[in-house]
Short mmCIF file of C-alpha atoms in Angstrom, two decimals:
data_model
loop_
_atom_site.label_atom_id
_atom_site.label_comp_id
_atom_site.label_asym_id
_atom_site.label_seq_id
_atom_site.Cartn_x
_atom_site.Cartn_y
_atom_site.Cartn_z
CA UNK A 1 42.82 -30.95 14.02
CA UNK A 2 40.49 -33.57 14.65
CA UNK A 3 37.81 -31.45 16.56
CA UNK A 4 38.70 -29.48 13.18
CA UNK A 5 37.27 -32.37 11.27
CA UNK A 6 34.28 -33.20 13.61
CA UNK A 7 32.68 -29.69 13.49
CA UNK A 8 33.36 -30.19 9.46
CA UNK A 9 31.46 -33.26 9.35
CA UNK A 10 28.86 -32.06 11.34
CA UNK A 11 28.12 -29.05 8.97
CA UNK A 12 28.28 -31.51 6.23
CA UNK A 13 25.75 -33.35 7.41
CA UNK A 14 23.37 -30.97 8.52
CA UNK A 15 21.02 -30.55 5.73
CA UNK A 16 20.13 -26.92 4.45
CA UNK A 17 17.59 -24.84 5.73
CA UNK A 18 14.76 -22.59 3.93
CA UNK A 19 15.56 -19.02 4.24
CA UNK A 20 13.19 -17.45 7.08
CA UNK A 21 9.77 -16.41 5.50
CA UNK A 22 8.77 -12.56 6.33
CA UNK A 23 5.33 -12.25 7.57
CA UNK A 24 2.34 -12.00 5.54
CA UNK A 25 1.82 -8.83 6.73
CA UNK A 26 5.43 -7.65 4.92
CA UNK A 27 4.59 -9.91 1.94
CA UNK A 28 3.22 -8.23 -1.28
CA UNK A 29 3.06 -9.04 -5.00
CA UNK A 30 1.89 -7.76 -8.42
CA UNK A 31 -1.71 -8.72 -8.79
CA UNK A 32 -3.04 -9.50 -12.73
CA UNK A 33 -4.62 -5.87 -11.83
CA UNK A 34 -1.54 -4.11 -11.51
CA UNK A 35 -2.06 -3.64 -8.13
CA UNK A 36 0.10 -4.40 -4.93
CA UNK A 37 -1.21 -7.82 -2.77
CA UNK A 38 -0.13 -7.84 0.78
CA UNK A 39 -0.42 -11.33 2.79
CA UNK A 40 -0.58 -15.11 1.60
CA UNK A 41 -1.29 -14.83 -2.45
CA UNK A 42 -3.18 -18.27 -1.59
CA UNK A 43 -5.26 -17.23 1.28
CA UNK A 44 -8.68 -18.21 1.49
CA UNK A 45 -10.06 -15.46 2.30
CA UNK A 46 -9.41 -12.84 -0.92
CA UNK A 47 -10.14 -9.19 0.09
CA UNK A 48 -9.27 -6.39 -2.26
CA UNK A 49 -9.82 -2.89 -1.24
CA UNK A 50 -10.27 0.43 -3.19
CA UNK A 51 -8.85 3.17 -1.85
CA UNK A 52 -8.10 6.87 -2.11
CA UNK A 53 -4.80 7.64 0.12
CA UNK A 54 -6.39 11.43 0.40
CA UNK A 55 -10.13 10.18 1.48
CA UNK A 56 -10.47 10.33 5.66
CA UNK A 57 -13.33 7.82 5.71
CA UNK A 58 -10.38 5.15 3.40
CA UNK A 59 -8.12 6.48 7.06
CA UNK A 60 -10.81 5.84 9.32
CA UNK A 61 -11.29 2.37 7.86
CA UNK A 62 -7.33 1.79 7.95
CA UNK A 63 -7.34 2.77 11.66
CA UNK A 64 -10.00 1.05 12.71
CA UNK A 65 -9.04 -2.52 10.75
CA UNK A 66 -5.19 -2.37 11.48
CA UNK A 67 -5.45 -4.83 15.03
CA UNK A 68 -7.62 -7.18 13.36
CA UNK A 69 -7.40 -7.24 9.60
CA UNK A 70 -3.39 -6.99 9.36
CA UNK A 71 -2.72 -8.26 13.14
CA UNK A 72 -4.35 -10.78 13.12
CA UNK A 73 -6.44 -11.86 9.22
CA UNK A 74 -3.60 -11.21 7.30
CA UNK A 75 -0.86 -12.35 9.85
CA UNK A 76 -2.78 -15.50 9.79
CA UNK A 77 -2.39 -16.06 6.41
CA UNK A 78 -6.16 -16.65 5.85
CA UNK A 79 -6.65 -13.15 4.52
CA UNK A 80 -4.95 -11.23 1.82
CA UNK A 81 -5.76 -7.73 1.00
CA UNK A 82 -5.28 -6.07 -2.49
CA UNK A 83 -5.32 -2.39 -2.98
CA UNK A 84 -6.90 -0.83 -5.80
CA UNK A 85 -6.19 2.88 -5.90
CA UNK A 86 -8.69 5.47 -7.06
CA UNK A 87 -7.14 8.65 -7.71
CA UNK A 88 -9.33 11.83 -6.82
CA UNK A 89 -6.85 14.51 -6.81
CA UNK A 90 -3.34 15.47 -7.47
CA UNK A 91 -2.12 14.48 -4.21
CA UNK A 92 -4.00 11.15 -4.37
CA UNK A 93 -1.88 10.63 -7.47
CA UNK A 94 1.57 11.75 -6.35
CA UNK A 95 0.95 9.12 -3.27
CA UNK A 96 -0.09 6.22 -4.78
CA UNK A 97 2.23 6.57 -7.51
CA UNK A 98 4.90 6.67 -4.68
CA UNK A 99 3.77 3.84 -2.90
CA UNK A 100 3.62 1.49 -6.52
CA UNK A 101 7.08 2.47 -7.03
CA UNK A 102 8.19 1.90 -3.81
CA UNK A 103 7.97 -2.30 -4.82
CA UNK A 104 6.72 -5.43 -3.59
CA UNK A 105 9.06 -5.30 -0.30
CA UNK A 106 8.75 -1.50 0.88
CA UNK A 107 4.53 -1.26 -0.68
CA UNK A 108 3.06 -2.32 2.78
CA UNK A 109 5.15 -0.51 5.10
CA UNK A 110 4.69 3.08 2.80
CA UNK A 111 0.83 1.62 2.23
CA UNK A 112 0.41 1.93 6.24
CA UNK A 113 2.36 5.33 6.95
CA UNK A 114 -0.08 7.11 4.20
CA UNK A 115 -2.66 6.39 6.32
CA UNK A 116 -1.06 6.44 9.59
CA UNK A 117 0.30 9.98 9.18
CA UNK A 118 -2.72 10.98 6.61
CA UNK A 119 -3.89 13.62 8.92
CA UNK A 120 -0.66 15.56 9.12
CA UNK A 121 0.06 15.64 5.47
CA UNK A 122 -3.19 16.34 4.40
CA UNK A 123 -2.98 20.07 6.75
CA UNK A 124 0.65 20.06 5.28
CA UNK A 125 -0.12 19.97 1.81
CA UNK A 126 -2.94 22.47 2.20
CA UNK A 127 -0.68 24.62 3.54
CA UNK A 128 1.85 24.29 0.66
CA UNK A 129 -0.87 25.15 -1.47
CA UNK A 130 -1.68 28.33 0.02
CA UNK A 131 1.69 29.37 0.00
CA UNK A 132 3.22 27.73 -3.54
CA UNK A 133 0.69 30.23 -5.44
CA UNK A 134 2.14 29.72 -8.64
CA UNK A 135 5.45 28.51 -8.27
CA UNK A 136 4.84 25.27 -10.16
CA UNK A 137 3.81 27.03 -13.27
CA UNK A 138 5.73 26.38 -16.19
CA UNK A 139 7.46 23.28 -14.49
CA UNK A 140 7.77 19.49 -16.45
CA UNK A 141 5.27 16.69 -14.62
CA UNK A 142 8.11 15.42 -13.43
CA UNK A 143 9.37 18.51 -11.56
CA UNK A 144 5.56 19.17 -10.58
CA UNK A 145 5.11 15.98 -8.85
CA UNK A 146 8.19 15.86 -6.99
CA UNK A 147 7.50 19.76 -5.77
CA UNK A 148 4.29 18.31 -4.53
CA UNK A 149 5.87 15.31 -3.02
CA UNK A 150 8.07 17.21 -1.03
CA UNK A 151 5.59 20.43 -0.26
CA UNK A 152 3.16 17.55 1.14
CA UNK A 153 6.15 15.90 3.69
CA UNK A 154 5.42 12.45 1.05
CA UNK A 155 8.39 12.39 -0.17
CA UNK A 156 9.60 11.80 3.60
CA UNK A 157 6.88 8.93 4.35
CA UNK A 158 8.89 7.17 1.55
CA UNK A 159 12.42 7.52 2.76
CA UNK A 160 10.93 6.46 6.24
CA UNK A 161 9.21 3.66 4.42
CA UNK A 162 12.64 2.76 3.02
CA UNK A 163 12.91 4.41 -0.47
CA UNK A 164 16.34 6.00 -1.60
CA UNK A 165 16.18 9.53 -2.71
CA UNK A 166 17.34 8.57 -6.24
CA UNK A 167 14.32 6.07 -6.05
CA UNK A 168 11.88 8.76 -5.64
CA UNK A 169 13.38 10.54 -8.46
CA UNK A 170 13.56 7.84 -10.61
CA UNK A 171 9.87 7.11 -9.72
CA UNK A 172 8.54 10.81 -10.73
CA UNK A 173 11.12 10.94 -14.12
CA UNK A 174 9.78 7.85 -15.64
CA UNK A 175 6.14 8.36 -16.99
CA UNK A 176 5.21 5.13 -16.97
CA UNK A 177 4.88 4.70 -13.29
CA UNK A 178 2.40 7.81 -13.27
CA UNK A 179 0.59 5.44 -16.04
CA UNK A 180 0.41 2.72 -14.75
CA UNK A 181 -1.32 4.27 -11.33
CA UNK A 182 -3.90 6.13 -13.31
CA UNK A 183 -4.98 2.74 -15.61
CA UNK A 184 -5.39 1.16 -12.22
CA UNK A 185 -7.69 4.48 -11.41
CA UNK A 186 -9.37 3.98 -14.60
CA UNK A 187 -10.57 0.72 -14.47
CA UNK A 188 -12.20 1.30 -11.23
CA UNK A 189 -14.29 4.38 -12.65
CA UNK A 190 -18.06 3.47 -12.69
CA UNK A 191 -17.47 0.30 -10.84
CA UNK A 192 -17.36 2.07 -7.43
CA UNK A 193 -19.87 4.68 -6.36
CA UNK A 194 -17.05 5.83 -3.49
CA UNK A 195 -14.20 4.90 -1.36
CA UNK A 196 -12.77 2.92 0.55
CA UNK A 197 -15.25 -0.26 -0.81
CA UNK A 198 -14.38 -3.58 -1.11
CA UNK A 199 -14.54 -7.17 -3.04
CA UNK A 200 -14.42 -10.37 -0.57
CA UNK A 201 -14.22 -13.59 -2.84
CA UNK A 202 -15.47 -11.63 -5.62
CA UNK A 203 -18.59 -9.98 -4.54
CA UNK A 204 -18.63 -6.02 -4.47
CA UNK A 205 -19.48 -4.31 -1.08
CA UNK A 206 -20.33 -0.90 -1.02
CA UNK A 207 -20.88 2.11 1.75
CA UNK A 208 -19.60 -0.49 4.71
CA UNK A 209 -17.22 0.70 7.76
CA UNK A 210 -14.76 -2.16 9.65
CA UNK A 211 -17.45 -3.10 12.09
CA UNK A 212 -20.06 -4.35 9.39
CA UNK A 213 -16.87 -6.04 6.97
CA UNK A 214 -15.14 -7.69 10.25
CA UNK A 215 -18.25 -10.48 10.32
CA UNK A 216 -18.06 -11.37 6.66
CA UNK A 217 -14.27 -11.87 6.81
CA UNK A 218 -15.47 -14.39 9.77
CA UNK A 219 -17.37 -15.64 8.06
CA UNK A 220 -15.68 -16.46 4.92
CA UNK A 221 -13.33 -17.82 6.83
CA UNK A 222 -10.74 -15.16 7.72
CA UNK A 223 -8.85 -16.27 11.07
#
């Protein structure tokens, strides 16, 4: 009984911990923008990215970034990286509107396996194409999008992002998700001449790769 008592007065008196904080590179929030921010929402260092989950040079640049810009920038917490989708096709759409639906906790995992795996569902939804002729005509948005989710294997990047099959329906049946992607699209139009480009600390960057952005990060101070 009294060791009973000791171990109870030694958990009394320990005082409480914080709860273990994820790391930046897991972290995301809803930016003023509508947009998903991944890393320390008071980093130095404020990148935002726009992006096209269907353009190969926005893959390339993902690709090429990853060690440094999550690994290390973001993982730092100097760096934080929002991403600004520009829609360019119906694919482009179904995908980011997946990935905003997917939520602050599941947005940079699914944000990384678009690109990751962009390659392979690219050919895959080209070949659903080819052989879905018209199978979609006549079919709600909602069914349409979910057909195309599935035809492309996106609706499987989700689930192995994390997302719930009922999520992904729930994501497609509510219209306002699909709204809310394309007023993020449409505030980008005329702003951007093509993708991926890029705002560090506010000033617009244009037609630059990973190995011309890396020395301005350094030298705004990413880490």
């Amino acid at each position: 009984m009294k060791k009973l008592f000791a171990f109870a007065a030694i958990a009394l008196a320990a005082p409480l911990t914080a709860a273990t904080q994820k790391p930046w590179t897991a972290t995301a929030a809803v930016a003023p923008s509508g947009s998903y921010v991944i890393g320390n929402p008071k980093a130095k260092v404020k990148l935002i990215e726009y992006v096209s989950y269907t353009c190969p040079h926005c893959g390339h640049f993902s690709r090429d970034s990853a060690a440094v810009l999550k690994g290390k920038m973001i993982a730092s917490g100097s760096t934080s990286l929002e991403v600004r989708s520009s829609i360019h096709d119906r694919y482009d759409l179904v995908a980011a509107t997946l990935a905003r639906c997917s939520g602050p906790a599941l947005f940079p995992k699914i944000h990384d396996l678009l690109f990751t795996r962009q390659e392979a569902w690219l050919k895959q939804a080209a070949t659903y194409d080819q052989a879905s002729g018209q199978a979609n005509a006549g079919k709600s948005q909602t069914q349409i999008m979910r057909a195309l989710a599935d035809g492309a294997g996106l609706t499987a990047i989700a689930k192995a992002a994390g997302m719930t099959d009922g999520a992904i329906a729930a994501c497609f049946a509510n219209e306002s998700n699909v709204a809310k992607t394309l007023q993020v699209a449409q505030s980008i139009q005329g702003k951007i001449s093509g993708t991926p480009a890029f705002e560090l600390n506010g000033k617009l960057i244009q037609n630059t790769g990973w190995a011309e952005l890396e020395p301005m990060l350094r030298a705004a101070g990413a880490k």
